[in-house]
PDB file of N, CA and C in Angstrom:
ATOM      1  N   MET Z   1       0.840  -1.149  -0.023  1.00 53.00           N
ATOM      2  CA  MET Z   1      -0.003  -0.019   0.013  1.00 53.00           C
ATOM      3  C   MET Z   1       0.916   1.277  -0.064  1.00 53.00           C
ATOM      4  N   THR Z   2       0.539   2.190  -0.809  1.00 49.00           N
ATOM      5  CA  THR Z   2       1.292   3.397  -0.935  1.00 49.00           C
ATOM      6  C   THR Z   2       0.629   4.548  -0.300  1.00 49.00           C
ATOM      7  N   ALA Z   3       1.288   5.570   0.293  1.00 52.00           N
ATOM      8  CA  ALA Z   3       0.814   6.733   0.866  1.00 52.00           C
ATOM      9  C   ALA Z   3       0.566   7.702  -0.188  1.00 52.00           C
ATOM     10  N   GLU Z   4      -0.611   8.321  -0.202  1.00 51.00           N
ATOM     11  CA  GLU Z   4      -1.021   9.273  -1.118  1.00 51.00           C
ATOM     12  C   GLU Z   4      -0.685  10.639  -0.567  1.00 51.00           C
ATOM     13  N   THR Z   5       0.005  11.442  -1.458  1.00 47.00           N
ATOM     14  CA  THR Z   5       0.395  12.782  -0.951  1.00 47.00           C
ATOM     15  C   THR Z   5      -0.419  13.843  -1.855  1.00 47.00           C
ATOM     16  N   LYS Z   6      -0.894  14.834  -1.179  1.00 47.00           N
ATOM     17  CA  LYS Z   6      -1.770  15.895  -1.769  1.00 47.00           C
ATOM     18  C   LYS Z   6      -0.635  17.166  -1.857  1.00 47.00           C
ATOM     19  N   THR Z   7      -0.457  17.698  -3.029  1.00 46.00           N
ATOM     20  CA  THR Z   7       0.369  18.773  -3.159  1.00 46.00           C
ATOM     21  C   THR Z   7      -0.473  20.021  -3.584  1.00 46.00           C
ATOM     22  N   GLU Z   8      -0.455  21.143  -2.768  1.00 47.00           N
ATOM     23  CA  GLU Z   8      -1.098  22.304  -3.214  1.00 47.00           C
ATOM     24  C   GLU Z   8      -0.225  23.195  -3.866  1.00 47.00           C
ATOM     25  N   ILE Z   9      -0.638  23.751  -4.960  1.00 45.00           N
ATOM     26  CA  ILE Z   9       0.161  24.703  -5.666  1.00 45.00           C
ATOM     27  C   ILE Z   9      -0.196  26.206  -5.266  1.00 45.00           C
ATOM     28  N   PRO Z  10       0.701  26.884  -4.581  1.00 44.00           N
ATOM     29  CA  PRO Z  10       0.388  28.320  -4.124  1.00 44.00           C
ATOM     30  C   PRO Z  10       0.070  29.273  -5.406  1.00 44.00           C
ATOM     31  N   LEU Z  11      -0.810  30.121  -5.146  1.00 43.00           N
ATOM     32  CA  LEU Z  11      -1.072  31.304  -6.240  1.00 43.00           C
ATOM     33  C   LEU Z  11       0.053  32.228  -6.212  1.00 43.00           C
ATOM     34  N   ALA Z  12       0.406  32.716  -7.355  1.00 40.00           N
ATOM     35  CA  ALA Z  12       1.490  33.760  -7.575  1.00 40.00           C
ATOM     36  C   ALA Z  12       1.015  34.955  -6.626  1.00 40.00           C
ATOM     37  N   THR Z  13       1.905  35.517  -6.150  1.00 39.00           N
ATOM     38  CA  THR Z  13       1.752  36.753  -5.417  1.00 39.00           C
ATOM     39  C   THR Z  13       2.765  37.739  -5.835  1.00 39.00           C
ATOM     40  N   GLY Z  14       2.440  39.077  -5.760  1.00 38.00           N
ATOM     41  CA  GLY Z  14       3.388  40.054  -6.146  1.00 38.00           C
ATOM     42  C   GLY Z  14       3.655  40.204  -7.634  1.00 38.00           C
ATOM     43  N   SER Z  15       2.766  39.627  -8.438  1.00 36.00           N
ATOM     44  CA  SER Z  15       2.913  39.748  -9.889  1.00 36.00           C
ATOM     45  C   SER Z  15       1.569  40.283 -10.513  1.00 36.00           C
ATOM     46  N   CYS Z  16       1.836  41.018 -11.613  1.00 43.00           N
ATOM     47  CA  CYS Z  16       0.507  41.470 -12.208  1.00 43.00           C
ATOM     48  C   CYS Z  16      -0.129  40.275 -13.083  1.00 43.00           C
ATOM     49  N   CYS Z  17       0.436  39.213 -13.223  1.00 44.00           N
ATOM     50  CA  CYS Z  17      -0.198  38.012 -13.988  1.00 44.00           C
ATOM     51  C   CYS Z  17      -0.775  37.003 -12.959  1.00 44.00           C
ATOM     52  N   SER Z  18      -1.890  36.505 -13.320  1.00 44.00           N
ATOM     53  CA  SER Z  18      -2.509  35.346 -12.501  1.00 44.00           C
ATOM     54  C   SER Z  18      -1.980  34.146 -12.964  1.00 44.00           C
ATOM     55  N   PRO Z  19      -2.164  33.045 -12.254  1.00 46.00           N
ATOM     56  CA  PRO Z  19      -1.638  31.750 -12.514  1.00 46.00           C
ATOM     57  C   PRO Z  19      -2.234  31.340 -13.918  1.00 46.00           C
ATOM     58  N   ALA Z  20      -3.404  31.842 -14.346  1.00 49.00           N
ATOM     59  CA  ALA Z  20      -4.145  31.470 -15.628  1.00 49.00           C
ATOM     60  C   ALA Z  20      -3.452  32.242 -16.747  1.00 49.00           C
ATOM     61  N   GLY Z  21      -2.522  33.167 -16.444  1.00 46.00           N
ATOM     62  CA  GLY Z  21      -1.853  33.857 -17.463  1.00 46.00           C
ATOM     63  C   GLY Z  21      -2.340  35.165 -17.929  1.00 46.00           C
ATOM     64  N   SER Z  22      -3.469  35.663 -17.274  1.00 47.00           N
ATOM     65  CA  SER Z  22      -4.043  36.905 -17.593  1.00 47.00           C
ATOM     66  C   SER Z  22      -3.234  38.089 -16.788  1.00 47.00           C
ATOM     67  N   CYS Z  23      -3.212  39.278 -17.367  1.00 52.00           N
ATOM     68  CA  CYS Z  23      -2.418  40.190 -16.679  1.00 52.00           C
ATOM     69  C   CYS Z  23      -3.232  41.419 -16.038  1.00 52.00           C
ATOM     70  N   HIS Z  24      -4.387  40.976 -15.552  1.00 48.00           N
ATOM     71  CA  HIS Z  24      -5.241  42.016 -15.009  1.00 48.00           C
ATOM     72  C   HIS Z  24      -5.146  41.945 -13.513  1.00 48.00           C
ATOM     73  N   GLY Z  25      -4.491  41.023 -12.909  1.00 46.00           N
ATOM     74  CA  GLY Z  25      -4.337  40.793 -11.498  1.00 46.00           C
ATOM     75  C   GLY Z  25      -5.540  40.069 -10.979  1.00 46.00           C
ATOM     76  N   GLY Z  26      -5.687  39.935  -9.655  1.00 46.00           N
ATOM     77  CA  GLY Z  26      -6.814  39.338  -9.054  1.00 46.00           C
ATOM     78  C   GLY Z  26      -6.941  37.842  -9.436  1.00 46.00           C
ATOM     79  N   GLY Z  27      -6.024  36.964  -9.029  1.00 45.00           N
ATOM     80  CA  GLY Z  27      -6.146  35.527  -9.502  1.00 45.00           C
ATOM     81  C   GLY Z  27      -7.376  34.929  -8.930  1.00 45.00           C
ATOM     82  N   ALA Z  28      -7.411  33.569  -9.062  1.00 44.00           N
ATOM     83  CA  ALA Z  28      -8.664  32.823  -8.642  1.00 44.00           C
ATOM     84  C   ALA Z  28      -8.873  32.923  -7.239  1.00 44.00           C
ATOM     85  N   THR Z  29     -10.110  32.940  -6.826  1.00 46.00           N
ATOM     86  CA  THR Z  29     -10.512  32.911  -5.438  1.00 46.00           C
ATOM     87  C   THR Z  29     -11.245  31.729  -5.005  1.00 46.00           C
ATOM     88  N   ALA Z  30     -11.020  31.269  -3.756  1.00 48.00           N
ATOM     89  CA  ALA Z  30     -11.616  30.090  -3.370  1.00 48.00           C
ATOM     90  C   ALA Z  30     -13.210  30.025  -3.201  1.00 48.00           C
ATOM     91  N   THR Z  31     -13.629  31.227  -2.920  1.00 56.00           N
ATOM     92  CA  THR Z  31     -15.088  31.361  -2.706  1.00 56.00           C
ATOM     93  C   THR Z  31     -15.596  32.466  -3.548  1.00 56.00           C
ATOM     94  N   GLU Z  32     -16.913  32.419  -3.810  1.00 55.00           N
ATOM     95  CA  GLU Z  32     -17.677  33.494  -4.699  1.00 55.00           C
ATOM     96  C   GLU Z  32     -17.838  34.798  -3.760  1.00 55.00           C
ATOM     97  N   PRO Z  33     -17.624  35.898  -4.068  1.00 57.00           N
ATOM     98  CA  PRO Z  33     -17.794  37.078  -3.340  1.00 57.00           C
ATOM     99  C   PRO Z  33     -19.374  37.221  -3.142  1.00 57.00           C
ATOM    100  N   ALA Z  34     -19.706  37.746  -1.947  1.00 74.00           N
ATOM    101  CA  ALA Z  34     -21.168  38.008  -1.710  1.00 74.00           C
ATOM    102  C   ALA Z  34     -21.632  39.141  -2.285  1.00 74.00           C
ATOM    103  N   GLY Z  35     -22.932  39.172  -2.729  1.00 91.00           N
ATOM    104  CA  GLY Z  35     -23.616  40.358  -3.412  1.00 91.00           C
ATOM    105  C   GLY Z  35     -24.270  39.967  -4.564  1.00 91.00           C
ATOM    106  N   PHE Z  36     -24.637  40.995  -5.503  1.00 96.00           N
ATOM    107  CA  PHE Z  36     -25.277  40.696  -6.709  1.00 96.00           C
ATOM    108  C   PHE Z  36     -24.291  40.428  -7.787  1.00 96.00           C
ATOM    109  N   THR Z  37     -24.428  39.449  -8.605  1.00 97.00           N
ATOM    110  CA  THR Z  37     -23.545  39.063  -9.680  1.00 97.00           C
ATOM    111  C   THR Z  37     -24.293  39.213 -11.049  1.00 97.00           C
ATOM    112  N   ALA Z  38     -23.557  39.952 -11.941  1.00 97.00           N
ATOM    113  CA  ALA Z  38     -24.162  40.037 -13.187  1.00 97.00           C
ATOM    114  C   ALA Z  38     -23.027  39.829 -14.202  1.00 97.00           C
ATOM    115  N   VAL Z  39     -23.358  39.202 -15.301  1.00 98.00           N
ATOM    116  CA  VAL Z  39     -22.341  38.915 -16.315  1.00 98.00           C
ATOM    117  C   VAL Z  39     -22.725  39.646 -17.723  1.00 98.00           C
ATOM    118  N   TYR Z  40     -21.789  40.374 -18.198  1.00 98.00           N
ATOM    119  CA  TYR Z  40     -22.044  41.166 -19.401  1.00 98.00           C
ATOM    120  C   TYR Z  40     -21.120  40.753 -20.515  1.00 98.00           C
ATOM    121  N   GLU Z  41     -21.646  40.974 -21.737  1.00 98.00           N
ATOM    122  CA  GLU Z  41     -20.740  40.671 -22.856  1.00 98.00           C
ATOM    123  C   GLU Z  41     -20.185  42.099 -23.441  1.00 98.00           C
ATOM    124  N   VAL Z  42     -18.902  42.080 -23.606  1.00 98.00           N
ATOM    125  CA  VAL Z  42     -18.135  43.280 -24.065  1.00 98.00           C
ATOM    126  C   VAL Z  42     -17.372  42.959 -25.394  1.00 98.00           C
ATOM    127  N   LYS Z  43     -17.576  43.866 -26.442  1.00 97.00           N
ATOM    128  CA  LYS Z  43     -16.900  43.584 -27.700  1.00 97.00           C
ATOM    129  C   LYS Z  43     -15.642  44.403 -27.635  1.00 97.00           C
ATOM    130  N   GLY Z  44     -14.549  43.808 -28.183  1.00 97.00           N
ATOM    131  CA  GLY Z  44     -13.500  44.417 -28.528  1.00 97.00           C
ATOM    132  C   GLY Z  44     -12.122  44.093 -27.685  1.00 97.00           C
ATOM    133  N   MET Z  45     -12.482  43.434 -26.526  1.00 97.00           N
ATOM    134  CA  MET Z  45     -11.336  42.987 -25.701  1.00 97.00           C
ATOM    135  C   MET Z  45     -10.463  41.826 -26.395  1.00 97.00           C
ATOM    136  N   THR Z  46      -9.103  42.103 -26.430  1.00 97.00           N
ATOM    137  CA  THR Z  46      -8.394  41.045 -27.085  1.00 97.00           C
ATOM    138  C   THR Z  46      -7.143  40.556 -26.199  1.00 97.00           C
ATOM    139  N   CYS Z  47      -6.824  41.212 -25.100  1.00 97.00           N
ATOM    140  CA  CYS Z  47      -5.685  40.755 -24.184  1.00 97.00           C
ATOM    141  C   CYS Z  47      -5.963  41.227 -22.817  1.00 97.00           C
ATOM    142  N   GLY Z  48      -4.903  40.844 -21.964  1.00 97.00           N
ATOM    143  CA  GLY Z  48      -4.825  41.301 -20.588  1.00 97.00           C
ATOM    144  C   GLY Z  48      -4.908  42.788 -20.356  1.00 97.00           C
ATOM    145  N   HIS Z  49      -4.354  43.551 -21.260  1.00 97.00           N
ATOM    146  CA  HIS Z  49      -4.457  44.959 -21.105  1.00 97.00           C
ATOM    147  C   HIS Z  49      -5.938  45.458 -21.155  1.00 97.00           C
ATOM    148  N   CYS Z  50      -6.612  44.863 -22.241  1.00 97.00           N
ATOM    149  CA  CYS Z  50      -8.066  45.227 -22.427  1.00 97.00           C
ATOM    150  C   CYS Z  50      -8.837  44.899 -21.160  1.00 97.00           C
ATOM    151  N   GLU Z  51      -8.512  43.685 -20.616  1.00 98.00           N
ATOM    152  CA  GLU Z  51      -9.216  43.258 -19.485  1.00 98.00           C
ATOM    153  C   GLU Z  51      -9.089  44.218 -18.273  1.00 98.00           C
ATOM    154  N   GLY Z  52      -7.828  44.626 -18.061  1.00 97.00           N
ATOM    155  CA  GLY Z  52      -7.528  45.607 -17.000  1.00 97.00           C
ATOM    156  C   GLY Z  52      -8.193  46.951 -17.253  1.00 97.00           C
ATOM    157  N   ALA Z  53      -8.297  47.459 -18.499  1.00 98.00           N
ATOM    158  CA  ALA Z  53      -8.898  48.747 -18.745  1.00 98.00           C
ATOM    159  C   ALA Z  53     -10.337  48.701 -18.421  1.00 98.00           C
ATOM    160  N   VAL Z  54     -11.065  47.572 -18.862  1.00 98.00           N
ATOM    161  CA  VAL Z  54     -12.368  47.421 -18.579  1.00 98.00           C
ATOM    162  C   VAL Z  54     -12.646  47.250 -16.982  1.00 98.00           C
ATOM    163  N   SER Z  55     -11.792  46.341 -16.601  1.00 98.00           N
ATOM    164  CA  SER Z  55     -12.106  46.137 -14.986  1.00 98.00           C
ATOM    165  C   SER Z  55     -11.850  47.449 -14.153  1.00 98.00           C
ATOM    166  N   SER Z  56     -10.870  48.223 -14.588  1.00 97.00           N
ATOM    167  CA  SER Z  56     -10.523  49.477 -13.878  1.00 97.00           C
ATOM    168  C   SER Z  56     -11.719  50.439 -13.908  1.00 97.00           C
ATOM    169  N   GLU Z  57     -12.244  50.573 -15.134  1.00 98.00           N
ATOM    170  CA  GLU Z  57     -13.390  51.532 -15.236  1.00 98.00           C
ATOM    171  C   GLU Z  57     -14.646  51.123 -14.433  1.00 98.00           C
ATOM    172  N   ILE Z  58     -14.940  49.781 -14.574  1.00 98.00           N
ATOM    173  CA  ILE Z  58     -16.186  49.235 -13.957  1.00 98.00           C
ATOM    174  C   ILE Z  58     -15.956  49.345 -12.380  1.00 98.00           C
ATOM    175  N   SER Z  59     -14.770  49.180 -12.024  1.00 98.00           N
ATOM    176  CA  SER Z  59     -14.468  49.185 -10.503  1.00 98.00           C
ATOM    177  C   SER Z  59     -14.797  50.454  -9.980  1.00 98.00           C
ATOM    178  N   GLY Z  60     -14.842  51.502 -10.758  1.00 97.00           N
ATOM    179  CA  GLY Z  60     -15.002  52.863 -10.243  1.00 97.00           C
ATOM    180  C   GLY Z  60     -16.589  53.129 -10.059  1.00 97.00           C
ATOM    181  N   ILE Z  61     -17.379  52.330 -10.434  1.00 98.00           N
ATOM    182  CA  ILE Z  61     -18.760  52.371 -10.164  1.00 98.00           C
ATOM    183  C   ILE Z  61     -19.146  52.155  -8.747  1.00 98.00           C
ATOM    184  N   ALA Z  62     -19.857  52.971  -8.094  1.00 97.00           N
ATOM    185  CA  ALA Z  62     -20.252  52.870  -6.621  1.00 97.00           C
ATOM    186  C   ALA Z  62     -20.961  51.580  -6.429  1.00 97.00           C
ATOM    187  N   GLY Z  63     -20.307  50.807  -5.355  1.00 97.00           N
ATOM    188  CA  GLY Z  63     -20.941  49.624  -4.885  1.00 97.00           C
ATOM    189  C   GLY Z  63     -20.398  48.308  -5.516  1.00 97.00           C
ATOM    190  N   VAL Z  64     -19.466  48.556  -6.529  1.00 98.00           N
ATOM    191  CA  VAL Z  64     -18.815  47.400  -7.225  1.00 98.00           C
ATOM    192  C   VAL Z  64     -17.816  46.778  -6.184  1.00 98.00           C
ATOM    193  N   THR Z  65     -17.850  45.447  -5.973  1.00 97.00           N
ATOM    194  CA  THR Z  65     -16.949  44.868  -5.143  1.00 97.00           C
ATOM    195  C   THR Z  65     -15.871  43.879  -5.657  1.00 97.00           C
ATOM    196  N   SER Z  66     -16.321  43.516  -7.000  1.00 97.00           N
ATOM    197  CA  SER Z  66     -15.403  42.617  -7.771  1.00 97.00           C
ATOM    198  C   SER Z  66     -15.620  42.769  -9.257  1.00 97.00           C
ATOM    199  N   VAL Z  67     -14.576  42.613 -10.077  1.00 98.00           N
ATOM    200  CA  VAL Z  67     -14.874  42.567 -11.613  1.00 98.00           C
ATOM    201  C   VAL Z  67     -13.812  41.605 -12.119  1.00 98.00           C
ATOM    202  N   LYS Z  68     -14.253  40.803 -13.010  1.00 98.00           N
ATOM    203  CA  LYS Z  68     -13.390  39.806 -13.750  1.00 98.00           C
ATOM    204  C   LYS Z  68     -13.786  39.875 -15.134  1.00 98.00           C
ATOM    205  N   ALA Z  69     -12.884  40.404 -15.964  1.00 98.00           N
ATOM    206  CA  ALA Z  69     -13.092  40.596 -17.395  1.00 98.00           C
ATOM    207  C   ALA Z  69     -12.178  39.396 -18.082  1.00 98.00           C
ATOM    208  N   VAL Z  70     -12.833  38.731 -19.024  1.00 98.00           N
ATOM    209  CA  VAL Z  70     -12.066  37.714 -19.832  1.00 98.00           C
ATOM    210  C   VAL Z  70     -12.071  38.043 -21.246  1.00 98.00           C
ATOM    211  N   ALA Z  71     -10.957  38.437 -21.768  1.00 97.00           N
ATOM    212  CA  ALA Z  71     -10.850  38.753 -23.258  1.00 97.00           C
ATOM    213  C   ALA Z  71     -11.281  37.660 -24.121  1.00 97.00           C
ATOM    214  N   ALA Z  72     -10.884  36.358 -23.723  1.00 97.00           N
ATOM    215  CA  ALA Z  72     -11.102  35.175 -24.681  1.00 97.00           C
ATOM    216  C   ALA Z  72     -12.532  34.935 -24.799  1.00 97.00           C
ATOM    217  N   THR Z  73     -13.468  35.234 -23.867  1.00 97.00           N
ATOM    218  CA  THR Z  73     -14.871  34.977 -24.071  1.00 97.00           C
ATOM    219  C   THR Z  73     -15.627  36.189 -24.169  1.00 97.00           C
ATOM    220  N   GLY Z  74     -15.009  37.378 -23.902  1.00 98.00           N
ATOM    221  CA  GLY Z  74     -15.640  38.710 -24.071  1.00 98.00           C
ATOM    222  C   GLY Z  74     -16.731  38.853 -22.871  1.00 98.00           C
ATOM    223  N   GLN Z  75     -16.544  38.168 -21.824  1.00 98.00           N
ATOM    224  CA  GLN Z  75     -17.520  38.245 -20.695  1.00 98.00           C
ATOM    225  C   GLN Z  75     -16.872  38.951 -19.530  1.00 98.00           C
ATOM    226  N   VAL Z  76     -17.668  39.855 -18.920  1.00 98.00           N
ATOM    227  CA  VAL Z  76     -17.157  40.594 -17.618  1.00 98.00           C
ATOM    228  C   VAL Z  76     -18.232  40.210 -16.627  1.00 98.00           C
ATOM    229  N   THR Z  77     -17.681  39.763 -15.411  1.00 98.00           N
ATOM    230  CA  THR Z  77     -18.502  39.308 -14.360  1.00 98.00           C
ATOM    231  C   THR Z  77     -18.315  40.468 -13.366  1.00 98.00           C
ATOM    232  N   ILE Z  78     -19.473  40.932 -12.795  1.00 98.00           N
ATOM    233  CA  ILE Z  78     -19.316  42.006 -11.847  1.00 98.00           C
ATOM    234  C   ILE Z  78     -20.192  41.660 -10.653  1.00 98.00           C
ATOM    235  N   VAL Z  79     -19.549  41.765  -9.513  1.00 98.00           N
ATOM    236  CA  VAL Z  79     -20.243  41.677  -8.181  1.00 98.00           C
ATOM    237  C   VAL Z  79     -20.355  42.928  -7.455  1.00 98.00           C
ATOM    238  N   SER Z  80     -21.601  43.258  -7.053  1.00 97.00           N
ATOM    239  CA  SER Z  80     -21.815  44.546  -6.434  1.00 97.00           C
ATOM    240  C   SER Z  80     -22.772  44.373  -5.190  1.00 97.00           C
ATOM    241  N   ASP Z  81     -22.693  45.493  -4.376  1.00 96.00           N
ATOM    242  CA  ASP Z  81     -23.627  45.467  -3.283  1.00 96.00           C
ATOM    243  C   ASP Z  81     -25.069  45.486  -3.544  1.00 96.00           C
ATOM    244  N   ALA Z  82     -25.382  46.195  -4.719  1.00 96.00           N
ATOM    245  CA  ALA Z  82     -26.783  46.171  -4.983  1.00 96.00           C
ATOM    246  C   ALA Z  82     -26.805  46.041  -6.682  1.00 96.00           C
ATOM    247  N   PRO Z  83     -27.922  45.679  -7.287  1.00 96.00           N
ATOM    248  CA  PRO Z  83     -27.919  45.649  -8.692  1.00 96.00           C
ATOM    249  C   PRO Z  83     -27.547  46.928  -9.282  1.00 96.00           C
ATOM    250  N   LEU Z  84     -26.779  46.798 -10.383  1.00 96.00           N
ATOM    251  CA  LEU Z  84     -26.323  48.065 -11.231  1.00 96.00           C
ATOM    252  C   LEU Z  84     -27.162  48.350 -12.175  1.00 96.00           C
ATOM    253  N   GLU Z  85     -27.196  49.685 -12.567  1.00 96.00           N
ATOM    254  CA  GLU Z  85     -27.909  50.191 -13.790  1.00 96.00           C
ATOM    255  C   GLU Z  85     -27.069  49.922 -14.877  1.00 96.00           C
ATOM    256  N   GLU Z  86     -27.676  49.298 -16.008  1.00 97.00           N
ATOM    257  CA  GLU Z  86     -26.888  48.940 -17.148  1.00 97.00           C
ATOM    258  C   GLU Z  86     -26.305  50.252 -17.802  1.00 97.00           C
ATOM    259  N   ALA Z  87     -26.932  51.407 -17.691  1.00 97.00           N
ATOM    260  CA  ALA Z  87     -26.366  52.552 -18.179  1.00 97.00           C
ATOM    261  C   ALA Z  87     -25.004  52.988 -17.556  1.00 97.00           C
ATOM    262  N   ALA Z  88     -24.963  52.648 -16.332  1.00 98.00           N
ATOM    263  CA  ALA Z  88     -23.575  52.891 -15.617  1.00 98.00           C
ATOM    264  C   ALA Z  88     -22.534  52.063 -16.040  1.00 98.00           C
ATOM    265  N   VAL Z  89     -22.821  50.708 -16.215  1.00 98.00           N
ATOM    266  CA  VAL Z  89     -21.926  49.779 -16.811  1.00 98.00           C
ATOM    267  C   VAL Z  89     -21.568  50.179 -18.154  1.00 98.00           C
ATOM    268  N   ARG Z  90     -22.547  50.501 -19.109  1.00 98.00           N
ATOM    269  CA  ARG Z  90     -22.338  50.826 -20.397  1.00 98.00           C
ATOM    270  C   ARG Z  90     -21.342  52.169 -20.545  1.00 98.00           C
ATOM    271  N   ALA Z  91     -21.554  53.184 -19.678  1.00 98.00           N
ATOM    272  CA  ALA Z  91     -20.681  54.352 -19.596  1.00 98.00           C
ATOM    273  C   ALA Z  91     -19.297  53.940 -19.303  1.00 98.00           C
ATOM    274  N   ALA Z  92     -19.082  53.048 -18.263  1.00 98.00           N
ATOM    275  CA  ALA Z  92     -17.781  52.618 -17.926  1.00 98.00           C
ATOM    276  C   ALA Z  92     -17.031  51.928 -18.991  1.00 98.00           C
ATOM    277  N   VAL Z  93     -17.657  50.950 -19.657  1.00 98.00           N
ATOM    278  CA  VAL Z  93     -17.139  50.119 -20.809  1.00 98.00           C
ATOM    279  C   VAL Z  93     -16.833  51.221 -21.834  1.00 98.00           C
ATOM    280  N   ASP Z  94     -17.672  52.135 -22.094  1.00 98.00           N
ATOM    281  CA  ASP Z  94     -17.366  53.054 -23.295  1.00 98.00           C
ATOM    282  C   ASP Z  94     -16.223  53.853 -22.985  1.00 98.00           C
ATOM    283  N   GLU Z  95     -16.139  54.295 -21.647  1.00 97.00           N
ATOM    284  CA  GLU Z  95     -14.963  55.153 -21.168  1.00 97.00           C
ATOM    285  C   GLU Z  95     -13.574  54.409 -21.434  1.00 97.00           C
ATOM    286  N   ALA Z  96     -13.702  53.146 -21.132  1.00 97.00           N
ATOM    287  CA  ALA Z  96     -12.436  52.289 -21.367  1.00 97.00           C
ATOM    288  C   ALA Z  96     -12.133  52.019 -22.909  1.00 97.00           C
ATOM    289  N   GLY Z  97     -13.107  52.319 -23.770  1.00 97.00           N
ATOM    290  CA  GLY Z  97     -12.945  52.197 -25.194  1.00 97.00           C
ATOM    291  C   GLY Z  97     -13.403  50.893 -25.907  1.00 97.00           C
ATOM    292  N   TYR Z  98     -14.433  50.319 -25.125  1.00 98.00           N
ATOM    293  CA  TYR Z  98     -14.990  49.103 -25.684  1.00 98.00           C
ATOM    294  C   TYR Z  98     -16.553  49.230 -25.777  1.00 98.00           C
ATOM    295  N   GLU Z  99     -17.183  48.242 -26.208  1.00 98.00           N
ATOM    296  CA  GLU Z  99     -18.567  48.145 -26.461  1.00 98.00           C
ATOM    297  C   GLU Z  99     -19.293  47.191 -25.684  1.00 98.00           C
ATOM    298  N   LEU Z 100     -20.258  47.760 -24.985  1.00 98.00           N
ATOM    299  CA  LEU Z 100     -21.125  46.724 -24.183  1.00 98.00           C
ATOM    300  C   LEU Z 100     -22.198  46.212 -24.993  1.00 98.00           C
ATOM    301  N   VAL Z 101     -22.342  45.032 -25.128  1.00 97.00           N
ATOM    302  CA  VAL Z 101     -23.242  44.244 -26.068  1.00 97.00           C
ATOM    303  C   VAL Z 101     -24.601  44.140 -25.207  1.00 97.00           C
ATOM    304  N   GLY Z 102     -24.455  43.768 -23.893  1.00 96.00           N
ATOM    305  CA  GLY Z 102     -25.543  43.574 -23.022  1.00 96.00           C
ATOM    306  C   GLY Z 102     -25.243  42.535 -21.945  1.00 96.00           C
ATOM    307  N   GLN Z 103     -26.297  42.022 -21.201  1.00 95.00           N
ATOM    308  CA  GLN Z 103     -26.143  41.068 -20.386  1.00 95.00           C
ATOM    309  C   GLN Z 103     -25.997  39.765 -21.074  1.00 95.00           C
ATOM    310  N   ALA Z 104     -25.048  38.885 -20.497  1.00 91.00           N
ATOM    311  CA  ALA Z 104     -24.868  37.594 -21.188  1.00 91.00           C
ATOM    312  C   ALA Z 104     -25.794  36.556 -20.604  1.00 91.00           C
TER     313      ALA Z 104
END
């Protein structure tokens, strides 16, 4: 009989890149943040810089507690204290230089 060993890989810290290779920071979390979650589709994101620009602008909306933009899928997941007005999200995405398609 052999002993089974479980090895945990620590998340990278002090780097702008997450373990998944995206460059917007904020690696994987073990639990879902509390609050209201909405997923939007954004056109035009192609890289980690795009993800960061969109995330930064949306993070400035009052009540937003978490933003995760994924260029590969064009989806942005937003967690907030209360439901957000789509117009506020649209304005933030426009300010970042991208196009909000709508909720996914």
